[in-house]
XYZ file of C-alpha atoms in Angstrom:
440
model
C -14.486 -7.372 -55.197
C -17.023 -4.813 -54.114
C -17.756 -6.818 -50.964
C -14.061 -7.081 -50.102
C -13.535 -3.365 -50.740
C -16.545 -2.523 -48.584
C -15.089 -4.685 -45.842
C -11.799 -2.781 -45.971
C -13.657 0.531 -45.821
C -15.625 -0.562 -42.781
C -12.441 -1.738 -41.027
C -10.668 1.539 -41.807
C -13.627 3.561 -40.538
C -13.676 1.485 -37.339
C -9.966 2.023 -36.751
C -10.307 5.766 -37.323
C -13.223 5.869 -34.894
C -11.292 3.810 -32.304
C -8.443 6.322 -32.393
C -10.898 9.000 -31.294
C -11.804 7.017 -28.151
C -9.732 8.184 -25.167
C -7.058 5.745 -24.080
C -8.476 5.562 -20.533
C -11.772 4.248 -21.941
C -10.167 1.621 -24.181
C -7.629 0.362 -21.635
C -8.132 0.913 -17.939
C -4.923 1.794 -16.102
C -3.468 -0.744 -13.729
C -4.440 -0.227 -10.080
C -2.139 2.307 -8.477
C -1.013 3.074 -4.942
C -3.265 6.136 -5.026
C -6.251 4.033 -6.098
C -5.834 1.647 -3.182
C -5.335 4.596 -0.821
C -8.584 6.194 -2.043
C -10.417 2.904 -1.517
C -9.032 2.721 2.032
C -10.103 6.330 2.603
C -13.704 5.564 1.660
C -13.655 2.520 3.933
C -12.448 4.802 6.745
C -15.559 6.943 6.280
C -17.858 3.915 6.432
C -16.215 2.438 9.514
C -15.114 5.646 11.224
C -18.592 7.106 11.550
C -19.892 3.928 13.238
C -16.898 2.990 15.364
C -17.983 5.176 18.291
C -21.719 4.689 17.730
C -21.956 0.905 17.898
C -20.593 0.560 21.473
C -23.173 3.103 22.671
C -25.934 1.500 20.617
C -25.176 -1.987 21.954
C -24.871 -0.720 25.531
C -28.157 1.212 25.273
C -29.879 -1.858 23.839
C -28.540 -4.314 26.428
C -27.963 -1.988 29.425
C -25.191 -4.224 30.734
C -21.433 -3.992 30.119
C -20.986 -7.733 30.713
C -23.549 -8.547 28.012
C -21.785 -6.114 25.674
C -18.560 -8.073 26.193
C -20.363 -11.357 25.535
C -21.779 -10.021 22.259
C -18.417 -8.744 21.048
C -16.779 -12.029 22.091
C -19.171 -14.183 20.058
C -19.007 -11.873 17.050
C -15.214 -11.996 17.275
C -15.300 -15.796 17.040
C -17.563 -15.604 14.000
C -15.326 -13.034 12.300
C -12.222 -15.146 12.889
C -13.876 -18.184 11.339
C -15.017 -16.195 8.317
C -11.570 -14.687 7.828
C -9.940 -18.118 7.742
C -12.609 -19.510 5.421
C -12.364 -16.752 2.795
C -9.523 -18.531 0.881
C -11.719 -21.654 0.632
C -14.754 -19.676 -0.525
C -12.687 -18.020 -3.253
C -12.333 -21.459 -4.831
C -16.054 -21.334 -5.579
C -16.680 -17.588 -5.845
C -14.297 -15.136 -7.555
C -12.491 -12.770 -5.242
C -14.149 -9.684 -6.753
C -17.560 -11.058 -5.788
C -16.409 -11.694 -2.224
C -15.356 -8.050 -1.953
C -18.628 -6.859 -3.523
C -20.698 -9.049 -1.198
C -18.718 -7.673 1.748
C -19.558 -4.072 0.875
C -23.253 -4.925 0.459
C -23.248 -6.795 3.780
C -21.752 -3.741 5.477
C -24.482 -1.495 4.061
C -27.172 -3.998 5.083
C -25.799 -4.311 8.613
C -25.654 -0.543 9.051
C -29.277 -0.148 7.971
C -30.437 -3.118 10.052
C -28.983 -1.567 13.228
C -31.228 1.485 12.823
C -34.196 -0.517 14.157
C -32.437 -0.330 17.571
C -33.887 -3.511 19.032
C -31.436 -5.878 20.772
C -31.697 -8.485 18.009
C -31.332 -6.073 15.091
C -28.472 -4.234 16.776
C -26.552 -7.465 17.368
C -27.306 -8.684 13.831
C -26.202 -5.342 12.367
C -22.962 -5.396 14.355
C -22.279 -8.983 13.256
C -22.878 -8.201 9.581
C -20.607 -5.150 9.602
C -17.878 -7.051 11.469
C -17.940 -9.999 9.062
C -18.085 -7.641 6.074
C -15.031 -5.797 7.369
C -13.081 -9.052 7.563
C -14.104 -10.102 4.052
C -13.110 -6.800 2.452
C -9.929 -6.611 4.531
C -8.663 -10.015 3.370
C -9.528 -9.274 -0.268
C -7.973 -5.790 -0.091
C -4.702 -7.224 1.202
C -4.690 -9.868 -1.515
C -5.164 -7.239 -4.230
C -2.379 -5.140 -2.729
C -0.021 -8.115 -2.934
C -1.091 -8.671 -6.543
C -0.624 -5.139 -7.829
C 1.736 -3.250 -5.505
C 5.435 -4.020 -5.667
C 7.425 -4.612 -2.503
C 9.338 -1.329 -2.863
C 6.026 0.585 -2.981
C 4.528 -0.987 0.151
C 5.905 1.821 2.332
C 4.377 4.464 0.081
C 1.063 2.600 0.110
C 0.999 2.350 3.919
C 1.682 6.047 4.461
C -0.740 7.049 1.688
C -3.391 4.750 3.127
C -3.045 6.297 6.571
C -3.087 9.802 5.102
C -6.206 9.254 2.978
C -7.896 7.511 5.909
C -7.091 10.297 8.357
C -10.136 12.433 7.511
C -12.620 9.570 7.954
C -11.070 8.340 11.199
C -10.657 11.888 12.567
C -14.049 13.429 11.869
C -16.071 10.210 11.734
C -16.221 9.216 15.425
C -17.216 12.680 16.693
C -19.598 13.253 13.807
C -21.127 9.817 14.316
C -22.076 10.318 17.976
C -23.305 13.853 17.257
C -25.557 12.670 14.437
C -26.688 9.723 16.551
C -27.895 12.105 19.274
C -29.614 14.283 16.652
C -31.119 11.600 14.395
C -30.259 7.994 15.103
C -30.572 6.969 11.453
C -28.075 9.542 10.135
C -24.688 7.894 10.918
C -25.889 4.499 9.714
C -27.269 5.984 6.495
C -23.949 7.703 5.807
C -22.066 4.466 6.510
C -24.323 2.554 4.103
C -23.753 5.135 1.367
C -19.993 4.997 1.969
C -20.101 1.204 1.642
C -21.856 1.567 -1.718
C -19.224 4.133 -2.706
C -16.569 1.525 -1.826
C -18.229 -0.903 -4.200
C -18.452 1.653 -7.021
C -14.812 2.681 -6.547
C -13.757 -0.951 -6.537
C -15.613 -1.548 -9.804
C -14.158 1.620 -11.322
C -10.644 0.332 -10.717
C -11.285 -2.390 -13.336
C -12.961 -0.358 -16.111
C -11.652 -0.880 -19.640
C -10.665 -4.334 -20.789
C -12.195 -5.930 -17.657
C -9.134 -8.082 -17.006
C -7.610 -6.274 -14.080
C -9.419 -8.554 -11.667
C -9.713 -12.160 -12.736
C -10.175 -15.441 -10.966
C -6.851 -17.042 -10.170
C -5.966 -20.164 -12.147
C -4.380 -21.673 -9.053
C -6.218 -22.787 -5.969
C -6.026 -20.218 -3.199
C -3.595 -20.798 -0.396
C -4.767 -22.821 2.556
C -3.680 -20.841 5.627
C -3.957 -23.904 7.876
C -1.283 -25.654 5.821
C 1.175 -22.884 6.678
C 0.602 -22.830 10.430
C 3.610 -25.071 10.991
C 5.787 -22.666 8.979
C 4.396 -19.760 10.990
C 5.070 -21.372 14.369
C 8.548 -22.400 13.242
C 9.581 -18.742 12.835
C 9.723 -16.836 16.157
C 10.075 -13.503 14.357
C 6.684 -13.986 12.693
C 5.064 -14.982 15.975
C 6.419 -11.877 17.710
C 5.365 -9.604 14.873
C 1.867 -11.094 14.982
C 1.712 -10.666 18.774
C 2.641 -7.000 18.420
C -0.280 -6.553 16.036
C -2.734 -8.411 18.288
C -1.769 -6.503 21.454
C -1.888 -3.174 19.647
C -5.370 -4.036 18.404
C -6.441 -5.049 21.914
C -5.421 -1.581 23.076
C -7.685 -0.052 20.455
C -10.527 -2.383 21.434
C -10.268 -1.227 25.054
C -10.196 2.406 23.959
C -13.024 2.219 21.421
C -15.498 -0.057 23.208
C -14.959 0.481 26.944
C -14.026 4.165 27.006
C -17.584 5.270 25.974
C -19.122 2.872 28.514
C -16.828 4.262 31.231
C -17.870 7.806 30.303
C -21.595 7.024 30.440
C -21.304 5.149 33.744
C -19.486 8.099 35.325
C -22.008 10.710 34.252
C -20.002 12.123 31.371
C -21.422 12.920 27.940
C -22.334 10.096 25.553
C -20.513 12.061 22.865
C -17.240 12.094 24.813
C -16.083 8.729 23.471
C -16.557 9.795 19.866
C -14.928 13.172 20.409
C -11.957 11.582 22.147
C -11.535 9.049 19.348
C -11.594 11.838 16.769
C -8.917 13.702 18.724
C -6.822 10.539 18.877
C -7.192 9.847 15.191
C -6.071 13.385 14.481
C -2.595 12.033 15.164
C -2.843 10.306 11.780
C -1.926 13.659 10.253
C 1.332 13.424 12.215
C 2.253 10.194 10.419
C 5.119 11.797 8.440
C 6.692 13.062 11.681
C 6.338 9.626 13.260
C 7.977 8.038 10.240
C 10.903 10.441 10.449
C 11.234 9.659 14.159
C 11.245 5.940 13.371
C 13.873 6.449 10.656
C 16.170 8.371 12.966
C 15.721 6.170 16.026
C 14.993 2.712 14.530
C 11.917 0.508 14.378
C 12.861 -1.136 17.667
C 12.893 2.186 19.539
C 9.591 3.302 18.007
C 7.857 0.012 18.859
C 9.180 -0.088 22.430
C 8.326 3.575 23.033
C 4.793 3.061 21.770
C 4.077 0.027 23.937
C 5.740 1.472 27.056
C 3.976 4.834 27.021
C 0.608 3.416 25.979
C 0.818 0.782 28.722
C 1.789 3.323 31.370
C -1.034 5.713 30.454
C -3.679 2.961 30.276
C -2.558 1.731 33.689
C -2.843 5.248 35.134
C -6.315 5.596 33.588
C -7.457 2.522 35.494
C -5.856 3.580 38.787
C -7.302 7.109 38.587
C -10.860 5.896 38.027
C -12.133 7.972 40.956
C -11.210 11.057 38.906
C -12.981 10.335 35.605
C -11.543 13.322 33.740
C -8.006 12.267 34.677
C -8.710 8.780 33.348
C -10.087 10.287 30.147
C -6.965 12.395 29.612
C -4.687 9.413 30.243
C -6.582 7.275 27.734
C -6.473 9.990 25.073
C -2.722 10.478 25.531
C -2.210 6.721 25.480
C -4.052 6.484 22.179
C -1.475 8.777 20.551
C 1.124 6.106 21.194
C -1.212 3.486 19.723
C -1.079 5.572 16.537
C 2.719 5.364 16.688
C 2.334 1.589 16.921
C -0.021 1.625 13.915
C 2.860 3.127 11.941
C 5.718 1.025 13.296
C 4.171 -2.097 14.819
C 3.417 -3.827 11.519
C 7.006 -3.653 10.261
C 8.573 -6.455 12.385
C 6.186 -8.941 10.775
C 6.489 -7.591 7.223
C 10.265 -7.607 7.400
C 10.356 -11.197 8.654
C 8.109 -12.699 5.962
C 9.887 -14.589 3.214
C 8.854 -13.412 -0.294
C 7.849 -16.949 -1.258
C 5.403 -17.107 1.691
C 4.038 -13.578 1.608
C 0.551 -14.485 0.343
C 0.056 -17.368 2.769
C 1.417 -15.498 5.777
C -0.737 -12.476 4.985
C -3.816 -14.666 5.494
C -2.497 -15.700 8.906
C -1.466 -12.153 9.808
C -4.937 -10.840 8.929
C -6.306 -12.906 11.822
C -4.838 -10.428 14.345
C -7.941 -8.254 14.158
C -10.296 -11.147 14.865
C -8.111 -12.639 17.590
C -8.004 -9.286 19.382
C -11.767 -9.111 18.925
C -12.007 -12.371 20.863
C -9.300 -11.839 23.473
C -10.361 -8.320 24.508
C -14.105 -8.838 25.111
C -13.404 -12.304 26.512
C -10.976 -10.931 29.096
C -13.235 -7.948 29.772
C -16.163 -10.309 30.299
C -14.276 -12.043 33.119
C -12.881 -8.809 34.585
C -16.279 -7.109 34.700
C -17.655 -9.960 36.798
C -15.414 -8.836 39.667
C -14.290 -5.283 38.839
C -15.569 -2.052 37.248
C -14.741 -0.946 33.712
C -11.535 0.690 34.958
C -10.217 -2.837 35.568
C -10.289 -3.380 31.795
C -7.960 -0.367 31.393
C -5.507 -1.878 33.882
C -5.580 -5.219 32.063
C -5.013 -3.430 28.755
C -2.025 -1.622 30.233
C -0.591 -4.928 31.452
C -0.855 -6.409 27.955
C 0.912 -3.405 26.441
C 3.682 -3.737 29.038
C 4.101 -7.383 28.027
C 4.572 -6.324 24.393
C 7.130 -3.732 25.516
C 9.122 -6.485 27.183
C 8.799 -8.746 24.148
C 10.017 -5.961 21.857
C 13.385 -5.801 23.626
C 14.366 -8.813 21.516
C 13.966 -6.815 18.302
C 17.275 -6.221 16.577
C 18.572 -2.664 17.230
C 19.200 -2.123 13.505
C 15.790 -3.387 12.413
C 14.634 -1.070 9.655
C 16.169 1.846 7.838
C 13.305 3.589 6.040
C 13.061 6.359 3.526
C 9.403 7.276 3.732
C 7.512 10.482 3.066
C 3.830 11.180 2.668
C 4.277 12.246 -0.939
C 6.830 11.380 -3.537
C 8.044 8.361 -1.635
C 9.496 6.142 -4.301
C 11.031 3.479 -2.192
C 10.982 1.658 1.113
C 14.363 0.194 1.957
C 14.742 -1.911 5.019
C 17.981 -3.628 5.843
C 16.780 -5.841 8.599
C 18.389 -8.619 10.490
C 15.138 -9.192 12.379
C 14.481 -10.620 15.789
C 16.900 -12.598 17.898
C 15.744 -16.113 18.570
C 13.413 -16.343 21.535
C 10.506 -18.304 22.899
C 7.345 -16.154 22.595
C 4.366 -16.829 24.790
C 0.812 -16.002 23.813
C -1.082 -12.789 23.149
C -2.827 -10.317 21.025
C -3.783 -6.816 16.925
């Protein structure tokens, strides 16, 4: 009896002690929209501070714009392959470890690039590019797991808002620190990547069951290619993303090279990118414009104006400052496309295929990373860097023409940067058409 009574006393003491433990320590809260937005904001710091430094670093190491295009082309092919293989790898390695490995690879690549030899620079760029793809695919998968469809609009606007600081100050700060102490921007990026890992782990504190290995085999994206190609609306939405991303590739990689070749400051590319990314703070205004005018109008306006300004930048190459101004103004409309250009695809995806199609959609970044440097490689054999701007403008004009097939009533959103509780889209989608090829 004494043993049984002692057992009851111990159990009662344990329960009384457990009640004193804060709830947030005993049971970790489910991942929230804000948590994912914070994680995206930290990623923006890691990537934003290097985005304007790597093109300069690669160009300084190789001293040839054609070789720069070749390097980016090959790395783009590698990134695409890795992105498509991630679902297979998850069968052997839990998703959380893939994300963790990706953050560590990013930190390693950033530190490796500080040696500034051609081989280490290329290896560092490759590691950071592959790491970005790995974390991007995993991040999207977690979003689909934990964020409801009605909260996707709130997540997208919150993600852009939390990322605005990193993408706005990062490029200018990166090139400034690079000119002061070459190690500084890469060290900050490595620390931000570690912060990503720690934040990711913190989102599963408590019972440790927020992130578990799926009992089902991950989706095979290749098996859904026939479903993707059978739906013209999905193809068009994917093309919008690819072409938009190609525009950013032209702006981020070839703008700094153009500035250096024309005797302008090495820091100009980073400063211009920071100015462009400042438009992220105008996201709420862009969303209100899209709500009042329609998704179709926003998408067509973005592609038309960006294409026109990129074309002018290439034609005015004899006046470098005029080209610079045209590219900066064109980038503002790329921001508008970042807000609106993803919606035609999201609204066309069937709920039953959302996970599989997200794996295919994620390839837009890698495809644009192949198409842009590949096309630039050929253009630079016969034309100066300004020819890449003209080609970029032509691609944006193509997307503008393709977007005319979007339904005029596509999208009726109720979005705000804070307090947005819902994203309601009554969409009929795209009219049937026969899309060609193309590009973010």
